[in-house]
Short mmCIF file of C-alpha atoms in Angstrom, two decimals:
data_model
loop_
_atom_site.label_atom_id
_atom_site.label_comp_id
_atom_site.label_asym_id
_atom_site.label_seq_id
_atom_site.Cartn_x
_atom_site.Cartn_y
_atom_site.Cartn_z
CA MET A 1 -5.99 -38.34 23.30
CA MET A 2 -5.00 -36.78 26.61
CA ASP A 3 -4.88 -39.14 29.57
CA LYS A 4 -7.87 -39.37 31.87
CA SER A 5 -6.23 -37.52 34.74
CA GLN A 6 -5.75 -34.45 32.53
CA LEU A 7 -9.29 -34.68 31.23
CA ALA A 8 -10.59 -35.08 34.77
CA ALA A 9 -8.65 -32.03 35.94
CA LEU A 10 -10.33 -30.00 33.19
CA GLY A 11 -13.75 -31.21 34.36
CA LEU A 12 -14.73 -33.47 31.46
CA PHE A 13 -16.21 -36.20 33.64
CA ASP A 14 -18.32 -33.83 35.72
CA ALA A 15 -19.49 -31.27 33.17
CA LYS A 16 -23.06 -31.02 31.85
CA VAL A 17 -23.08 -29.16 28.55
CA PRO A 18 -25.36 -28.65 25.52
CA ARG A 19 -25.03 -30.72 22.37
CA TYR A 20 -25.11 -27.43 20.43
CA THR A 21 -27.46 -28.38 17.64
CA SER A 22 -28.48 -24.72 17.83
CA TYR A 23 -27.23 -21.47 19.33
CA PRO A 24 -28.69 -20.22 21.53
CA THR A 25 -29.86 -23.61 22.75
CA ALA A 26 -33.56 -24.37 23.13
CA PRO A 27 -33.69 -23.71 26.92
CA GLN A 28 -32.93 -20.07 26.09
CA PHE A 29 -36.00 -19.70 23.87
CA SER A 30 -38.75 -17.37 25.09
CA ASN A 31 -42.34 -16.53 24.14
CA ASP A 32 -41.14 -13.35 22.43
CA VAL A 33 -41.39 -15.23 19.11
CA GLY A 34 -44.97 -16.12 18.16
CA PRO A 35 -47.05 -16.94 15.08
CA ASP A 36 -46.81 -13.44 13.57
CA THR A 37 -43.02 -13.37 13.77
CA TYR A 38 -42.83 -16.88 12.36
CA ALA A 39 -45.07 -15.93 9.42
CA GLU A 40 -43.01 -12.80 8.82
CA TRP A 41 -39.78 -14.81 8.69
CA ILE A 42 -41.32 -17.28 6.24
CA GLY A 43 -42.39 -14.39 4.07
CA CYS A 44 -38.79 -13.14 3.95
CA ILE A 45 -37.55 -16.33 2.28
CA PRO A 46 -36.35 -15.36 -1.22
CA ALA A 47 -38.67 -16.53 -4.00
CA GLY A 48 -37.33 -19.53 -5.87
CA SER A 49 -34.89 -20.53 -3.15
CA ALA A 50 -34.30 -23.99 -1.66
CA ILE A 51 -35.22 -24.72 1.96
CA SER A 52 -35.31 -27.78 4.24
CA LEU A 53 -38.44 -29.26 5.78
CA TYR A 54 -38.69 -31.42 8.89
CA VAL A 55 -41.96 -33.24 9.67
CA HIS A 56 -42.48 -34.51 13.21
CA VAL A 57 -44.68 -37.56 13.87
CA PRO A 58 -44.89 -37.83 17.68
CA PHE A 59 -46.41 -41.33 17.95
CA CYS A 60 -44.96 -44.76 18.75
CA ARG A 61 -46.56 -48.18 19.14
CA ARG A 62 -44.40 -48.62 22.21
CA LEU A 63 -42.36 -46.12 24.20
CA CYS A 64 -38.66 -46.97 24.52
CA TRP A 65 -37.46 -46.16 28.02
CA PHE A 66 -34.16 -44.62 26.95
CA CYS A 67 -35.77 -42.06 24.62
CA ALA A 68 -36.06 -38.40 25.66
CA CYS A 69 -37.95 -37.25 22.53
CA ARG A 70 -41.45 -35.80 22.72
CA THR A 71 -43.55 -38.85 21.82
CA GLN A 72 -46.73 -40.59 22.90
CA GLY A 73 -47.78 -44.21 22.65
CA THR A 74 -50.80 -45.39 20.71
CA GLN A 75 -52.13 -48.79 19.64
CA SER A 76 -54.88 -47.19 17.59
CA ASP A 77 -54.65 -45.31 14.29
CA SER A 78 -57.34 -42.83 15.36
CA PRO A 79 -55.01 -40.21 16.91
CA VAL A 80 -52.56 -40.69 14.05
CA LEU A 81 -55.26 -40.02 11.46
CA ALA A 82 -56.37 -36.91 13.35
CA TYR A 83 -52.76 -35.71 13.57
CA LEU A 84 -52.29 -36.27 9.84
CA GLU A 85 -55.22 -33.91 9.21
CA THR A 86 -53.48 -31.34 11.41
CA LEU A 87 -50.24 -31.73 9.45
CA LYS A 88 -52.11 -31.23 6.19
CA ALA A 89 -53.81 -28.10 7.55
CA GLU A 90 -50.45 -26.75 8.76
CA LEU A 91 -48.95 -27.38 5.33
CA VAL A 92 -51.81 -25.43 3.74
CA LEU A 93 -51.00 -22.49 6.04
CA LEU A 94 -47.36 -22.80 5.08
CA ALA A 95 -48.19 -22.85 1.36
CA ARG A 96 -50.18 -19.62 1.74
CA THR A 97 -47.23 -17.91 3.43
CA LEU A 98 -44.25 -19.20 1.44
CA PRO A 99 -43.00 -17.07 -1.45
CA GLU A 100 -43.36 -18.54 -4.93
CA GLY A 101 -41.06 -21.12 -6.43
CA VAL A 102 -39.59 -22.51 -3.21
CA THR A 103 -38.23 -26.06 -3.46
CA LEU A 104 -36.88 -28.54 -0.92
CA SER A 105 -33.19 -29.38 -0.66
CA ARG A 106 -33.82 -31.73 2.27
CA LEU A 107 -36.97 -33.41 3.59
CA HIS A 108 -36.87 -35.44 6.77
CA TRP A 109 -39.64 -37.33 8.57
CA GLY A 110 -38.80 -37.89 12.22
CA GLY A 111 -40.47 -38.81 15.44
CA GLY A 112 -41.65 -40.74 17.19
CA THR A 113 -42.09 -43.39 14.57
CA PRO A 114 -43.04 -42.02 11.14
CA THR A 115 -43.24 -45.57 9.80
CA LEU A 116 -46.32 -46.36 11.88
CA LEU A 117 -48.22 -44.44 9.19
CA SER A 118 -50.05 -46.74 6.79
CA PRO A 119 -49.05 -46.73 3.10
CA ALA A 120 -52.10 -44.61 2.30
CA MET A 121 -51.22 -42.10 5.04
CA MET A 122 -47.64 -41.90 3.79
CA ALA A 123 -48.81 -41.17 0.25
CA GLU A 124 -51.26 -38.57 1.54
CA LEU A 125 -48.61 -36.78 3.59
CA ALA A 126 -46.06 -36.87 0.78
CA GLY A 127 -48.62 -35.43 -1.62
CA ALA A 128 -49.51 -32.61 0.78
CA ILE A 129 -45.83 -31.73 1.14
CA HIS A 130 -45.32 -31.77 -2.63
CA ASP A 131 -48.22 -29.32 -3.01
CA VAL A 132 -46.33 -26.89 -0.76
CA ALA A 133 -42.84 -27.29 -2.18
CA PRO A 134 -41.55 -30.08 -4.43
CA LEU A 135 -38.21 -31.78 -4.01
CA GLY A 136 -35.53 -29.88 -5.90
CA GLU A 137 -32.82 -31.31 -8.11
CA GLY A 138 -30.45 -33.46 -6.05
CA ALA A 139 -32.72 -33.25 -3.00
CA GLU A 140 -32.47 -35.73 -0.17
CA PHE A 141 -35.60 -37.26 1.41
CA SER A 142 -34.86 -39.24 4.57
CA VAL A 143 -37.16 -41.07 6.96
CA GLU A 144 -36.54 -42.53 10.42
CA ILE A 145 -37.43 -46.22 10.19
CA ASP A 146 -38.19 -48.53 13.11
CA PRO A 147 -37.48 -52.15 12.08
CA ASN A 148 -40.26 -53.22 14.47
CA GLU A 149 -42.73 -51.00 12.62
CA ILE A 150 -42.11 -51.42 8.90
CA ASP A 151 -43.06 -53.82 6.10
CA GLY A 152 -42.88 -54.12 2.33
CA PRO A 153 -46.00 -52.08 1.48
CA ARG A 154 -44.89 -49.17 3.68
CA LEU A 155 -41.40 -49.21 2.18
CA ASP A 156 -42.99 -49.30 -1.29
CA ALA A 157 -45.01 -46.20 -0.38
CA LEU A 158 -41.93 -44.36 0.89
CA ALA A 159 -39.91 -45.28 -2.19
CA ALA A 160 -42.76 -44.13 -4.43
CA ALA A 161 -42.84 -40.82 -2.51
CA GLY A 162 -39.15 -40.28 -3.29
CA MET A 163 -37.35 -41.41 -0.14
CA ASN A 164 -33.68 -41.86 -1.04
CA ARG A 165 -32.11 -42.10 2.43
CA ALA A 166 -33.27 -44.29 5.32
CA SER A 167 -32.30 -43.84 8.95
CA ILE A 168 -32.41 -46.73 11.42
CA GLY A 169 -31.98 -46.53 15.17
CA VAL A 170 -29.92 -49.45 16.44
CA GLN A 171 -28.93 -48.28 19.96
CA ASP A 172 -27.30 -51.64 20.84
CA PHE A 173 -27.72 -55.25 19.68
CA ASP A 174 -27.09 -56.88 23.07
CA PRO A 175 -30.32 -58.59 24.33
CA GLU A 176 -29.79 -57.68 28.00
CA ILE A 177 -29.16 -54.03 27.16
CA GLN A 178 -32.17 -53.95 24.88
CA LYS A 179 -34.37 -55.36 27.61
CA THR A 180 -33.06 -52.83 30.13
CA ILE A 181 -33.76 -49.84 27.88
CA GLY A 182 -37.13 -51.12 26.65
CA ARG A 183 -36.07 -51.51 23.02
CA ILE A 184 -36.19 -55.08 21.72
CA GLN A 185 -34.75 -55.12 18.21
CA GLY A 186 -32.72 -58.14 17.15
CA TYR A 187 -29.85 -58.06 14.68
CA GLU A 188 -31.69 -60.35 12.25
CA LEU A 189 -34.74 -58.04 12.19
CA THR A 190 -32.51 -55.04 11.55
CA ARG A 191 -30.56 -56.88 8.83
CA ASP A 192 -33.79 -57.96 7.10
CA THR A 193 -35.06 -54.35 7.20
CA VAL A 194 -31.84 -53.09 5.62
CA GLU A 195 -32.15 -55.70 2.87
CA MET A 196 -35.76 -54.64 2.18
CA ILE A 197 -34.69 -50.99 2.00
CA ARG A 198 -31.87 -51.67 -0.45
CA ALA A 199 -34.02 -53.99 -2.55
CA ARG A 200 -36.14 -50.93 -3.36
CA GLY A 201 -33.19 -48.98 -4.72
CA ILE A 202 -32.68 -46.84 -1.62
CA ALA A 203 -28.90 -46.86 -1.49
CA SER A 204 -28.17 -44.44 1.36
CA LEU A 205 -28.46 -45.72 4.93
CA ASN A 206 -27.97 -43.90 8.23
CA ALA A 207 -27.73 -45.68 11.58
CA ASP A 208 -27.69 -44.49 15.19
CA ILE A 209 -25.89 -46.38 17.94
CA LEU A 210 -25.52 -45.36 21.58
CA PHE A 211 -22.69 -45.57 24.07
CA GLY A 212 -23.15 -45.17 27.80
CA LEU A 213 -26.14 -47.52 28.09
CA PRO A 214 -26.78 -49.66 31.19
CA HIS A 215 -24.75 -52.90 31.34
CA GLN A 216 -22.68 -51.78 28.34
CA THR A 217 -19.09 -53.05 28.36
CA GLN A 218 -16.29 -52.72 25.84
CA ALA A 219 -16.81 -56.32 24.73
CA ARG A 220 -20.54 -55.76 24.18
CA MET A 221 -19.89 -52.44 22.45
CA THR A 222 -17.40 -54.12 20.14
CA GLU A 223 -19.84 -56.85 19.19
CA SER A 224 -22.66 -54.37 18.49
CA VAL A 225 -20.44 -52.12 16.37
CA GLN A 226 -19.14 -55.07 14.37
CA LYS A 227 -22.70 -56.25 13.71
CA LEU A 228 -23.61 -52.74 12.61
CA LEU A 229 -20.61 -52.56 10.30
CA SER A 230 -21.76 -55.79 8.65
CA LEU A 231 -24.80 -53.83 7.41
CA ASN A 232 -22.52 -51.30 5.63
CA PRO A 233 -24.25 -48.08 6.71
CA ASP A 234 -23.20 -44.93 4.86
CA ARG A 235 -23.43 -42.77 7.98
CA VAL A 236 -23.32 -43.60 11.66
CA ALA A 237 -24.19 -41.35 14.58
CA LEU A 238 -22.39 -42.55 17.73
CA TYR A 239 -24.41 -40.69 20.35
CA GLY A 240 -23.83 -40.69 24.07
CA TYR A 241 -26.92 -41.84 25.95
CA ALA A 242 -28.28 -38.85 27.86
CA HIS A 243 -29.73 -40.02 31.18
CA VAL A 244 -32.12 -37.18 32.11
CA PRO A 245 -34.93 -38.83 34.12
CA TRP A 246 -36.00 -35.44 35.53
CA MET A 247 -36.94 -34.46 31.95
CA ALA A 248 -37.90 -37.83 30.45
CA LYS A 249 -39.92 -39.62 33.14
CA ARG A 250 -39.79 -42.98 31.34
CA GLN A 251 -36.02 -43.06 31.93
CA GLN A 252 -36.81 -43.66 35.61
CA LEU A 253 -37.37 -47.28 34.52
CA ILE A 254 -33.65 -47.56 33.70
CA PRO A 255 -31.47 -48.56 36.69
CA SER A 256 -28.98 -45.75 37.19
CA ASP A 257 -26.60 -48.04 39.08
CA ALA A 258 -26.15 -50.08 35.87
CA LEU A 259 -24.90 -47.06 33.90
CA PRO A 260 -21.20 -46.78 33.01
CA THR A 261 -19.17 -44.11 34.79
CA PRO A 262 -18.11 -41.07 32.74
CA GLN A 263 -14.62 -42.56 32.46
CA GLU A 264 -16.12 -45.83 31.19
CA ARG A 265 -18.29 -43.87 28.73
CA LEU A 266 -15.14 -42.37 27.24
CA ASP A 267 -13.61 -45.84 26.88
CA LEU A 268 -16.76 -47.10 25.14
CA PHE A 269 -16.71 -44.18 22.73
CA GLU A 270 -13.02 -44.63 21.93
CA MET A 271 -13.49 -48.35 21.35
CA ALA A 272 -16.32 -47.75 18.88
CA ARG A 273 -14.45 -44.87 17.26
CA ARG A 274 -11.42 -47.06 16.56
CA LEU A 275 -13.61 -49.73 14.98
CA PHE A 276 -15.19 -47.24 12.59
CA LEU A 277 -11.82 -45.76 11.66
CA TRP A 278 -10.34 -49.23 11.11
CA ASP A 279 -13.21 -49.86 8.68
CA ASN A 280 -12.12 -46.73 6.76
CA TYR A 281 -14.98 -44.49 7.83
CA ALA A 282 -14.26 -40.76 7.91
CA GLU A 283 -14.63 -39.16 11.33
CA ILE A 284 -17.23 -36.39 11.12
CA GLY A 285 -17.26 -33.83 13.92
CA ILE A 286 -17.51 -35.11 17.47
CA ASP A 287 -19.76 -38.17 17.04
CA HIS A 288 -20.50 -39.08 13.40
CA PHE A 289 -18.77 -41.37 10.92
CA ALA A 290 -19.33 -41.70 7.18
CA THR A 291 -18.01 -43.60 4.20
CA GLN A 292 -15.41 -41.65 2.25
CA SER A 293 -17.84 -41.03 -0.63
CA ASP A 294 -20.81 -39.97 1.54
CA GLY A 295 -22.04 -36.39 1.37
CA LEU A 296 -20.94 -35.67 4.93
CA ALA A 297 -17.35 -36.71 4.24
CA VAL A 298 -17.32 -34.69 1.02
CA ALA A 299 -18.76 -31.64 2.79
CA GLN A 300 -16.23 -31.91 5.60
CA LYS A 301 -13.30 -31.99 3.18
CA ALA A 302 -14.71 -28.96 1.37
CA GLY A 303 -15.39 -27.00 4.56
CA ARG A 304 -19.16 -27.12 4.02
CA LEU A 305 -20.16 -29.28 6.99
CA ARG A 306 -22.97 -27.84 9.10
CA ARG A 307 -24.87 -28.75 12.24
CA ASN A 308 -28.60 -28.66 12.92
CA PHE A 309 -31.24 -30.35 15.07
CA GLN A 310 -30.72 -33.69 13.32
CA GLY A 311 -26.94 -33.58 13.92
CA TYR A 312 -24.39 -33.06 11.15
CA THR A 313 -25.56 -32.21 7.67
CA ASP A 314 -24.35 -31.22 4.23
CA ASP A 315 -27.56 -29.27 3.64
CA PRO A 316 -26.75 -25.86 2.11
CA ALA A 317 -30.16 -24.30 2.84
CA ASP A 318 -30.32 -21.27 5.15
CA VAL A 319 -33.89 -22.10 6.22
CA LEU A 320 -35.17 -25.21 7.98
CA ILE A 321 -38.92 -25.28 8.61
CA GLY A 322 -40.29 -27.68 11.21
CA VAL A 323 -43.85 -28.94 10.79
CA GLY A 324 -45.76 -30.72 13.56
CA ALA A 325 -45.95 -30.49 17.34
CA SER A 326 -42.73 -29.32 19.06
CA SER A 327 -40.86 -28.87 15.75
CA ILE A 328 -38.24 -26.14 15.63
CA SER A 329 -37.60 -23.94 12.60
CA ARG A 330 -34.37 -22.11 11.85
CA PHE A 331 -34.20 -18.87 9.87
CA PRO A 332 -31.47 -16.28 9.28
CA GLN A 333 -33.44 -14.16 11.77
CA GLY A 334 -33.69 -16.76 14.56
CA TYR A 335 -35.53 -19.86 15.79
CA ALA A 336 -39.23 -20.61 16.15
CA GLN A 337 -40.75 -23.63 17.92
CA ASN A 338 -44.26 -25.02 17.57
CA ALA A 339 -46.38 -25.78 20.63
CA PRO A 340 -44.83 -28.91 22.21
CA ALA A 341 -48.08 -30.63 23.19
CA THR A 342 -49.97 -32.29 20.34
CA SER A 343 -53.32 -31.02 21.65
CA ALA A 344 -52.15 -27.40 21.87
CA HIS A 345 -50.55 -27.57 18.44
CA THR A 346 -53.69 -29.06 16.91
CA GLY A 347 -55.93 -26.44 18.52
CA LYS A 348 -53.91 -23.54 17.08
CA ILE A 349 -53.78 -25.03 13.60
CA ARG A 350 -57.53 -25.72 13.59
CA ASP A 351 -58.04 -22.04 14.45
CA GLY A 352 -56.19 -21.16 11.25
CA ARG A 353 -52.96 -19.96 12.88
CA PHE A 354 -49.46 -21.30 13.21
CA SER A 355 -48.80 -22.80 16.64
CA THR A 356 -45.48 -21.04 17.26
CA SER A 357 -45.17 -20.83 21.05
CA ARG A 358 -41.61 -19.69 21.61
CA GLY A 359 -38.30 -19.04 19.93
CA HIS A 360 -35.41 -16.63 19.75
CA ALA A 361 -34.68 -13.65 17.50
CA PHE A 362 -30.95 -13.21 16.99
CA LYS A 363 -29.42 -10.20 18.66
CA GLY A 364 -26.03 -8.85 19.70
CA GLU A 365 -23.27 -11.39 19.13
CA ASP A 366 -25.62 -14.36 18.60
CA ARG A 367 -24.69 -14.95 14.97
CA LEU A 368 -20.97 -14.56 15.60
CA ARG A 369 -20.92 -16.86 18.61
CA GLY A 370 -23.28 -19.32 16.96
CA ARG A 371 -20.99 -19.65 13.96
CA MET A 372 -17.94 -20.00 16.23
CA ILE A 373 -19.61 -22.86 18.08
CA GLU A 374 -20.77 -24.53 14.86
CA ALA A 375 -17.25 -24.24 13.40
CA LEU A 376 -15.77 -25.87 16.50
CA MET A 377 -18.31 -28.68 16.45
CA CYS A 378 -17.83 -29.30 12.71
CA ASP A 379 -14.19 -28.49 11.98
CA PHE A 380 -12.51 -28.09 15.40
CA ARG A 381 -11.34 -24.65 14.32
CA ILE A 382 -12.51 -21.05 14.17
CA ASP A 383 -11.31 -19.07 11.15
CA SER A 384 -10.60 -15.47 12.08
CA ALA A 385 -10.99 -14.17 8.53
CA GLU A 386 -14.49 -15.68 8.29
CA MET A 387 -15.52 -14.08 11.58
CA ARG A 388 -14.23 -10.69 10.46
CA ASP A 389 -15.72 -10.85 6.96
CA ARG A 390 -19.13 -12.35 7.80
CA PHE A 391 -19.87 -10.84 11.19
CA GLY A 392 -17.76 -7.69 11.44
CA ALA A 393 -15.71 -8.94 14.37
CA THR A 394 -12.45 -7.11 14.97
CA GLN A 395 -9.18 -8.96 15.33
CA ALA A 396 -8.74 -7.48 18.80
CA GLN A 397 -12.16 -8.83 19.81
CA LEU A 398 -11.30 -12.29 18.50
CA ASP A 399 -7.87 -12.31 20.11
CA ALA A 400 -9.39 -11.47 23.48
CA MET A 401 -12.03 -14.21 23.19
CA PHE A 402 -9.51 -16.82 22.05
CA ALA A 403 -7.06 -15.97 24.81
CA GLN A 404 -9.74 -16.16 27.51
CA VAL A 405 -10.93 -19.58 26.32
CA ASN A 406 -7.39 -20.92 25.95
CA THR A 407 -6.54 -19.83 29.47
CA ALA A 408 -9.56 -21.76 30.77
CA PHE A 409 -8.16 -24.90 29.10
CA ASN A 410 -4.58 -24.50 30.32
CA GLY A 411 -3.22 -23.37 26.97
CA LEU A 412 -4.16 -26.63 25.20
CA LEU A 413 -5.61 -24.87 22.15
CA SER A 414 -3.60 -23.65 19.21
CA ILE A 415 -3.98 -19.93 18.44
CA SER A 416 -2.45 -18.15 15.46
CA ALA A 417 -3.17 -15.24 13.16
CA ASP A 418 -5.51 -17.59 11.26
CA GLY A 419 -7.68 -18.40 14.27
CA LEU A 420 -8.19 -21.04 16.95
CA PHE A 421 -7.67 -24.79 16.52
CA VAL A 422 -8.50 -27.75 18.79
CA PRO A 423 -5.72 -30.36 18.51
CA GLN A 424 -6.63 -34.03 18.23
CA GLU A 425 -5.70 -34.88 21.80
CA ALA A 426 -8.07 -32.23 23.19
CA ARG A 427 -11.13 -33.11 21.09
CA PRO A 428 -13.01 -34.95 23.84
CA LEU A 429 -13.34 -31.44 25.35
CA THR A 430 -14.95 -29.90 22.25
CA ARG A 431 -18.42 -29.39 23.72
CA MET A 432 -16.87 -27.79 26.79
CA ILE A 433 -14.74 -25.51 24.60
CA ALA A 434 -17.89 -24.58 22.66
CA ARG A 435 -19.61 -23.77 25.95
CA ALA A 436 -16.83 -21.28 26.71
CA PHE A 437 -18.05 -19.24 23.71
CA ASP A 438 -21.67 -19.39 24.91
CA ALA A 439 -22.73 -16.02 26.33
CA TYR A 440 -25.96 -17.32 27.91
CA ASP A 441 -26.56 -18.54 31.46
CA LEU A 442 -26.58 -22.33 31.33
CA SER A 443 -26.99 -22.93 35.06
CA LYS A 444 -30.73 -23.63 34.95
CA ALA A 445 -30.74 -25.94 31.93
CA GLY A 446 -30.55 -29.72 32.49
CA HIS A 447 -27.95 -30.61 29.89
CA SER A 448 -26.34 -34.00 29.39
CA SER A 449 -22.89 -35.31 30.24
CA ALA A 450 -19.99 -33.77 28.31
CA ILE A 451 -18.91 -37.28 27.37
#
């Protein structure tokens, strides 16, 4: 890795850049895409093809202060039951619009806390999804599981529904850090949850852990990572905590003066990264790690790694449909997002229409630049032949773009007839390099730290 003075000179510790789980990024969406466009795009899905489905459950029993997701707290099941009826009605609309024979290559329940659903609710939701599109051969069904909000009967219901990958948010195991971010979740509770999951034959386990949290030090980070490694997760997402209190008001409860500096954030990341590599995990993109036999590692070696709203994926589907309030769908034609507020989403669905409130239809160089950014984020390289063959780019066009970006980064990048490559020592700059290929105005969007 380059030394910190070089990285500082290139602006790493000051930059605010997108995470690039889409291109264009969500702040660029407009109301030009509505329910009719969304329905039209669904209708264009080839009959008999495989798609992905994301289901958003925007409820939590308690609201963690660090979280910037669209969620709402509830101690009662009443709003959850009402929302489940909305999801079922939305799935009926989807079934009417989808071409025949569509199956699911990936199904993911996220939130919020999907595991606050009762076993009966889980079975009901899974059945409604199956009526729309069943899981295809080799499909992956993953669910975000909160160890504070799970038990044997709910895990039994998920296993019966076909869940074969579980995802657990760890954040950090240190008690002081947990108290400061409003997320109390002891190691023993997490370990017991993992044991319950595996006892039901669910072999694949994802885990999220954060760096850049208040009061986090290298010693505390080391201890948390080692505890996580003792659980033998198949995949780990090592995300940087995004402190955006102007967007997520609950983050105002987190003392900003206890946050690590950008330079300290980099040290925390590198410490955790070394621990995962020492344990023989494959490094996936900018912030994921996976066992050598995991699908992500296999996809990376084969050049099939992709990036979507859940992070890195080996999902081959061209279509991702998001169900529920605020969910975003991705099509070959563009992006479509449901109404963010639960009440607005519910109102539209009850009126018999999709709640699509905004999105983006691809135009101009969107597909070309989007693939360039995805390739950088996944493989740290842009293949010129792919850009010419898939998107009709000329070599002169590519050469000009590569040269301009390389100049901005003091010639650190490697450019050849094959394309552009980000060397290992420059990889902390990857999101900034990706931003250099972004044609949209990012000045008004409140993005997170580049590290």
